JSON list of C-alpha atoms in Angstrom, two decimals:
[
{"chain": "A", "resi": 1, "resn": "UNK", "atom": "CA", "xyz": [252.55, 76.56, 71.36]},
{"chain": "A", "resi": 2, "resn": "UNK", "atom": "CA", "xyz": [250.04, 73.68, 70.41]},
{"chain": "A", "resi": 3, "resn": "UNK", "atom": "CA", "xyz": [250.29, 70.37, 70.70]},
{"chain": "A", "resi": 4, "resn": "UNK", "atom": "CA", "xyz": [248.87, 67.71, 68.31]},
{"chain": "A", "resi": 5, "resn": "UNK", "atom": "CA", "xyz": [247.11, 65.27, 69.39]},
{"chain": "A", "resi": 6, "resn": "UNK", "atom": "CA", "xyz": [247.79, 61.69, 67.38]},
{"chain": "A", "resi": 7, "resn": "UNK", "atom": "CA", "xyz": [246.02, 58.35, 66.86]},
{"chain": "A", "resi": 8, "resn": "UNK", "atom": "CA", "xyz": [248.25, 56.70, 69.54]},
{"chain": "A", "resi": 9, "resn": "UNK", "atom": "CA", "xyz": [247.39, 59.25, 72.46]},
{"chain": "A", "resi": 10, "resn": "UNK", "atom": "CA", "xyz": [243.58, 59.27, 71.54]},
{"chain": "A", "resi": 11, "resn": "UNK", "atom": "CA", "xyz": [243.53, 55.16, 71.62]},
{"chain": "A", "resi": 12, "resn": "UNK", "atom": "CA", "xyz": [245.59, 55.42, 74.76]},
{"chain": "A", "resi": 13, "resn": "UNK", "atom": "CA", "xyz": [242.79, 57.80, 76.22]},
{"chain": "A", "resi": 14, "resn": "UNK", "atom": "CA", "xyz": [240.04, 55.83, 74.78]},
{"chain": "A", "resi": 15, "resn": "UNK", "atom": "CA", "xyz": [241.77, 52.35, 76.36]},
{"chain": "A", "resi": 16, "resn": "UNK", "atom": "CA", "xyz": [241.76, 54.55, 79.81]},
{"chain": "A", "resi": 17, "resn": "UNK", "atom": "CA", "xyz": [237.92, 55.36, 79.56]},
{"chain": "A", "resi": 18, "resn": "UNK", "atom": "CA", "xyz": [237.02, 52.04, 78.46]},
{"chain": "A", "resi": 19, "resn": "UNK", "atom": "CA", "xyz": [239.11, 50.65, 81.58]},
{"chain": "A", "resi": 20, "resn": "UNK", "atom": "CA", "xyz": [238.09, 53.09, 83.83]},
{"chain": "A", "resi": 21, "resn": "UNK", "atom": "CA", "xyz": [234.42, 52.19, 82.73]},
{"chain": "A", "resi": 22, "resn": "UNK", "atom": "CA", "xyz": [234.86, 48.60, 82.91]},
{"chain": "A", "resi": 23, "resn": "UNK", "atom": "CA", "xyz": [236.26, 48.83, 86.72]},
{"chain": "A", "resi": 24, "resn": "UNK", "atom": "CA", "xyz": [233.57, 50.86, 87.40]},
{"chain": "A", "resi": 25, "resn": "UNK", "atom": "CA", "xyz": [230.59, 48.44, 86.24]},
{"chain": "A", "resi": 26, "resn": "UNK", "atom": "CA", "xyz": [231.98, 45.71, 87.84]},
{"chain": "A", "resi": 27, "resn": "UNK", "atom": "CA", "xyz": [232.09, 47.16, 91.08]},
{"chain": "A", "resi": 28, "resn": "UNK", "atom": "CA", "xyz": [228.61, 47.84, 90.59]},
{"chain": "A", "resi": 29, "resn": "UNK", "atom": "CA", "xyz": [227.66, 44.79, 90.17]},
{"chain": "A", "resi": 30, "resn": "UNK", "atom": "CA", "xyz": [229.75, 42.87, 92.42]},
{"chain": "A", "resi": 31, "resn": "UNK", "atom": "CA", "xyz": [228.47, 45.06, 95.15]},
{"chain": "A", "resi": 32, "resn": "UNK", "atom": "CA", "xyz": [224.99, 43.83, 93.96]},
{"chain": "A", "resi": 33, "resn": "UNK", "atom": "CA", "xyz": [225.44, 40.26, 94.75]},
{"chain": "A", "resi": 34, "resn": "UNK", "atom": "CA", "xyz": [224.55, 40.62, 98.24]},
{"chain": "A", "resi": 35, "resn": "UNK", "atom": "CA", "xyz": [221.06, 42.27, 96.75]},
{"chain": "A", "resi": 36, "resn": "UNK", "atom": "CA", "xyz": [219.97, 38.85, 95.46]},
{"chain": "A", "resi": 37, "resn": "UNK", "atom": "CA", "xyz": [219.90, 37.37, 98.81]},
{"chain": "A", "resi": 38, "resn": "UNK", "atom": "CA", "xyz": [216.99, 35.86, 100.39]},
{"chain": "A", "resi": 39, "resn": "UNK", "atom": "CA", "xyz": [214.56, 36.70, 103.01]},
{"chain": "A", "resi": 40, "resn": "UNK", "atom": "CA", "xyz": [215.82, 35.89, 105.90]},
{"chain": "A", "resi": 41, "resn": "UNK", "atom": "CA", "xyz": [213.84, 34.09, 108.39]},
{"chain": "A", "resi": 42, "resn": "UNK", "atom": "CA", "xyz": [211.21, 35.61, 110.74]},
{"chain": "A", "resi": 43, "resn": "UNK", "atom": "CA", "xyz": [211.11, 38.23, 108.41]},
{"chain": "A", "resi": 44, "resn": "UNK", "atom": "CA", "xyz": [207.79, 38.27, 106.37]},
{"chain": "A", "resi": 45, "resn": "UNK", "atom": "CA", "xyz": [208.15, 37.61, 102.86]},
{"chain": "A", "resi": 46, "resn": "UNK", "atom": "CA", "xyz": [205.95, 40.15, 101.00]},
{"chain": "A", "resi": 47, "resn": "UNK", "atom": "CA", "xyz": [203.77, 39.34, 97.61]},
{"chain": "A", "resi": 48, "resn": "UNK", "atom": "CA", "xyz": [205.16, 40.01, 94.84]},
{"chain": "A", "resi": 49, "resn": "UNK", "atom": "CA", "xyz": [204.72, 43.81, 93.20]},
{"chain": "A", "resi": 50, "resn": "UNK", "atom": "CA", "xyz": [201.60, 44.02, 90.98]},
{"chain": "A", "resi": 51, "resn": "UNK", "atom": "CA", "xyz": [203.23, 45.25, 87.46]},
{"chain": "A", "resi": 52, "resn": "UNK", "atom": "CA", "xyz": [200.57, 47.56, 86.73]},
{"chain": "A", "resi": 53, "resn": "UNK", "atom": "CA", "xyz": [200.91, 48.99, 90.41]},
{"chain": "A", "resi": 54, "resn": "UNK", "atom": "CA", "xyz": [204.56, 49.94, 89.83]},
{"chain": "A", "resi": 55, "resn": "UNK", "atom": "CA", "xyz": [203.73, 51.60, 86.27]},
{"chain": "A", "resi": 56, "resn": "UNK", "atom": "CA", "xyz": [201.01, 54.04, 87.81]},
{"chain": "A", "resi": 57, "resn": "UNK", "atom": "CA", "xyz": [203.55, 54.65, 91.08]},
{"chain": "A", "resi": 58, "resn": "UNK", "atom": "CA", "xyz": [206.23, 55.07, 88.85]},
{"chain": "A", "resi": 59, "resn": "UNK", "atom": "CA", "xyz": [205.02, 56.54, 85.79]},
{"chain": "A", "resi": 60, "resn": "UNK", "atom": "CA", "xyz": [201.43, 57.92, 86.50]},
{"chain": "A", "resi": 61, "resn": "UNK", "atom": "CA", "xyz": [201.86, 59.79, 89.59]},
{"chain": "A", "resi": 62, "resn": "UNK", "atom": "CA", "xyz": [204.88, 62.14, 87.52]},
{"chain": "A", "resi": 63, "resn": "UNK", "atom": "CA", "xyz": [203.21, 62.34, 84.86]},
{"chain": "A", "resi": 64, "resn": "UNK", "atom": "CA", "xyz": [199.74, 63.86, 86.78]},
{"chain": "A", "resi": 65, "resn": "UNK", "atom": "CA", "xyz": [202.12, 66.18, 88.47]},
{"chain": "A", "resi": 66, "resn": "UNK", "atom": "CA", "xyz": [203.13, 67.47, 85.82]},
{"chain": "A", "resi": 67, "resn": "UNK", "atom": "CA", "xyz": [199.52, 67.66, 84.36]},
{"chain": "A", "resi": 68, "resn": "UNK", "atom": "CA", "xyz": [198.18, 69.83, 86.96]},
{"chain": "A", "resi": 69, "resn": "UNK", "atom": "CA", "xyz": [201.57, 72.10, 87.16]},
{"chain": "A", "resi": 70, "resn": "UNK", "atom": "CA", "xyz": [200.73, 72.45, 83.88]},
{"chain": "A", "resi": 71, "resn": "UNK", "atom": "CA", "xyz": [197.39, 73.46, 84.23]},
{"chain": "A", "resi": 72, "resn": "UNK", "atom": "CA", "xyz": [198.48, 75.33, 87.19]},
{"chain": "A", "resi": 73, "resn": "UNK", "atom": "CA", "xyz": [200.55, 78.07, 85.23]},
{"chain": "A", "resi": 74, "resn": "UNK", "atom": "CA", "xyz": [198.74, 77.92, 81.89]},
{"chain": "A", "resi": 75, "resn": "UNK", "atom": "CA", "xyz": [194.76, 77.79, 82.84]},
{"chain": "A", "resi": 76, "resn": "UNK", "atom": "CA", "xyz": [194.77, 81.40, 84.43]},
{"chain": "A", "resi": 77, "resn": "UNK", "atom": "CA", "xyz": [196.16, 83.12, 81.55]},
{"chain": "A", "resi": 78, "resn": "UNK", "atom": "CA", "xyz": [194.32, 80.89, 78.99]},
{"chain": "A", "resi": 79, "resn": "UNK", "atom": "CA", "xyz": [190.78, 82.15, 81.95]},
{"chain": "A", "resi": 80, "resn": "UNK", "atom": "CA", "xyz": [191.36, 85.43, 80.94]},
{"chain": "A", "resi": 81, "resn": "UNK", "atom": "CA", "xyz": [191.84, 85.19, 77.18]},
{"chain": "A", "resi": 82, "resn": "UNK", "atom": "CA", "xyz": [195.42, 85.75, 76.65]},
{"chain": "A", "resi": 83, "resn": "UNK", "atom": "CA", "xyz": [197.88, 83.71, 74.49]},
{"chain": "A", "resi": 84, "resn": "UNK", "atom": "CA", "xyz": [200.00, 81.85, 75.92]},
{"chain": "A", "resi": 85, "resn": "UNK", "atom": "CA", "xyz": [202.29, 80.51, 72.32]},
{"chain": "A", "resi": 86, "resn": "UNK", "atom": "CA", "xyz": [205.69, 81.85, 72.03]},
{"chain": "A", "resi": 87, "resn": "UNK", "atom": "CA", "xyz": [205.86, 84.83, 70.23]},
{"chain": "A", "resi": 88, "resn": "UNK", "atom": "CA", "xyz": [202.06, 85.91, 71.62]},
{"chain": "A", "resi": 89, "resn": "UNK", "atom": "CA", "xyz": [202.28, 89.97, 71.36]},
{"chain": "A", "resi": 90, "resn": "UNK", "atom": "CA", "xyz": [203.23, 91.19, 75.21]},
{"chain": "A", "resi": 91, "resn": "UNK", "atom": "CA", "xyz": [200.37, 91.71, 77.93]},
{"chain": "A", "resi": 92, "resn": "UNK", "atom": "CA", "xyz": [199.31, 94.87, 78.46]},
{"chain": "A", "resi": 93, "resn": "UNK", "atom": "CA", "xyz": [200.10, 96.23, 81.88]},
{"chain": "A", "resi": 94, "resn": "UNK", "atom": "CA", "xyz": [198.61, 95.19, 85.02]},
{"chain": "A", "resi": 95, "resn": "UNK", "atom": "CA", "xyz": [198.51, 96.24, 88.53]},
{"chain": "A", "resi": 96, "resn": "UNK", "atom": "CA", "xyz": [196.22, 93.44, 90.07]},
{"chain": "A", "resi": 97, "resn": "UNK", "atom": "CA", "xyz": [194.88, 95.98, 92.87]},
{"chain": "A", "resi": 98, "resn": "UNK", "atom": "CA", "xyz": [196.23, 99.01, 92.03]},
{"chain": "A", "resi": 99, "resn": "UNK", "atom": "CA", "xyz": [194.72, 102.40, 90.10]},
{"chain": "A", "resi": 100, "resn": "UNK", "atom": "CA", "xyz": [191.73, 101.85, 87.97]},
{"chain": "A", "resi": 101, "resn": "UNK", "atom": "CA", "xyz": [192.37, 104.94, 85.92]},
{"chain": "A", "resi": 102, "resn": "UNK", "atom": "CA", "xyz": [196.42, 105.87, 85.63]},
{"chain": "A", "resi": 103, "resn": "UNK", "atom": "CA", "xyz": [199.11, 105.81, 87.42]},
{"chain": "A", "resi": 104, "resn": "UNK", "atom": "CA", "xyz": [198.93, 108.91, 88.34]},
{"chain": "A", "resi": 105, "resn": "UNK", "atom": "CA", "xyz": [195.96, 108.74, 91.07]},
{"chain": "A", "resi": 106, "resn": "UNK", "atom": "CA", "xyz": [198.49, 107.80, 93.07]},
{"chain": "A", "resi": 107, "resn": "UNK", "atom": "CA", "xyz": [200.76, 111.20, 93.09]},
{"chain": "A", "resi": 108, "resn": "UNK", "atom": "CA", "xyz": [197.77, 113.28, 94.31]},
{"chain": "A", "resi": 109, "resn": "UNK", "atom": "CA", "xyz": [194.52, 113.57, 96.04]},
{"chain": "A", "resi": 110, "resn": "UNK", "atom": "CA", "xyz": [191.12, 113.23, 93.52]},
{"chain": "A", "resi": 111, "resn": "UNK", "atom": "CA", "xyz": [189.77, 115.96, 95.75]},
{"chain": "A", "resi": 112, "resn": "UNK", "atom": "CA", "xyz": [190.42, 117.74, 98.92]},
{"chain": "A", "resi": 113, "resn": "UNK", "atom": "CA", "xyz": [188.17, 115.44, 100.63]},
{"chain": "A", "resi": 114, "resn": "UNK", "atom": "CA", "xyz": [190.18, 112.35, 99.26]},
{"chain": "A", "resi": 115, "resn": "UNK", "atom": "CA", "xyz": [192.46, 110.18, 101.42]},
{"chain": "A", "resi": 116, "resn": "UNK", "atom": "CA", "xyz": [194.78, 109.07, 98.46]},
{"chain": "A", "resi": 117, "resn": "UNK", "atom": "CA", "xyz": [198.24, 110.12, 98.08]},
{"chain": "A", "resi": 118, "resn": "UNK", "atom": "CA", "xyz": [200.39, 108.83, 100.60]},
{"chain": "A", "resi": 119, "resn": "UNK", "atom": "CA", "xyz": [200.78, 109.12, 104.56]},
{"chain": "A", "resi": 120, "resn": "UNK", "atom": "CA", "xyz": [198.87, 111.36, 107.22]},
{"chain": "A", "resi": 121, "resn": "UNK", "atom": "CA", "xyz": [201.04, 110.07, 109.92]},
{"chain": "A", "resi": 122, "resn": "UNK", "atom": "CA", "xyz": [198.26, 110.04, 112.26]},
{"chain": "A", "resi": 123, "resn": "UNK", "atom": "CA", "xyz": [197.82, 107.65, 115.06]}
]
């Protein structure tokens, strides 16, 4: 079963939110009043924020954090040639450490003198 929903119940919704909204900002700013207060005494009154102080605080510092997180993910992959643009073809494999030849080194000895291929269990 559906219901239809009609002008009258979509103003009466809307009047609700606008209310509700309303109430809402002017609690906020009736509980700022006490914000606009002044210094009381024996505290120190401090000089007034520089403007171009609050835009590097404020604005520089996030934006150089994001600059060298940035860098941070993209300059070792751009180091070593690769793309880094959506859609770049896929890297070829790499073990950072691992077998310089195949995969396969791994599963056996070289030679019969070779330590590679898993445990001794020697102490």
């Amino acid at each position: 079963m559906s219901t239809l929903i009609t002008s009258s119940v979509l103003a009466r919704r809307a009047r609700t939110l606008l209310l509700a909204l309303g109430a809402a900002g002017t609690a906020v700013v009736l509980s700022a009043a006490p914000a606009a207060a002044d210094v009381p005494e024996g505290w120190s009154d401090p000089a007034a924020v520089d403007p171009l102080g609050w835009l590097l605080v404020l604005v520089g510092l996030p934006v150089l954090g994001v600059l060298v997180l940035t860098a941070l993910v993209y300059g070792p992959p751009l180091a070593r040639g690769e793309r880094v643009a959506p859609g770049a073809p896929p890297v070829e494999n790499q073990w950072i450490g691992g077998p310089r030849r195949a995969t396969g080194e791994l599963a056996a000895p070289d030679s019969d003198d070779s330590q590679a291929g898993g445990s001794s269990a020697r102490w």
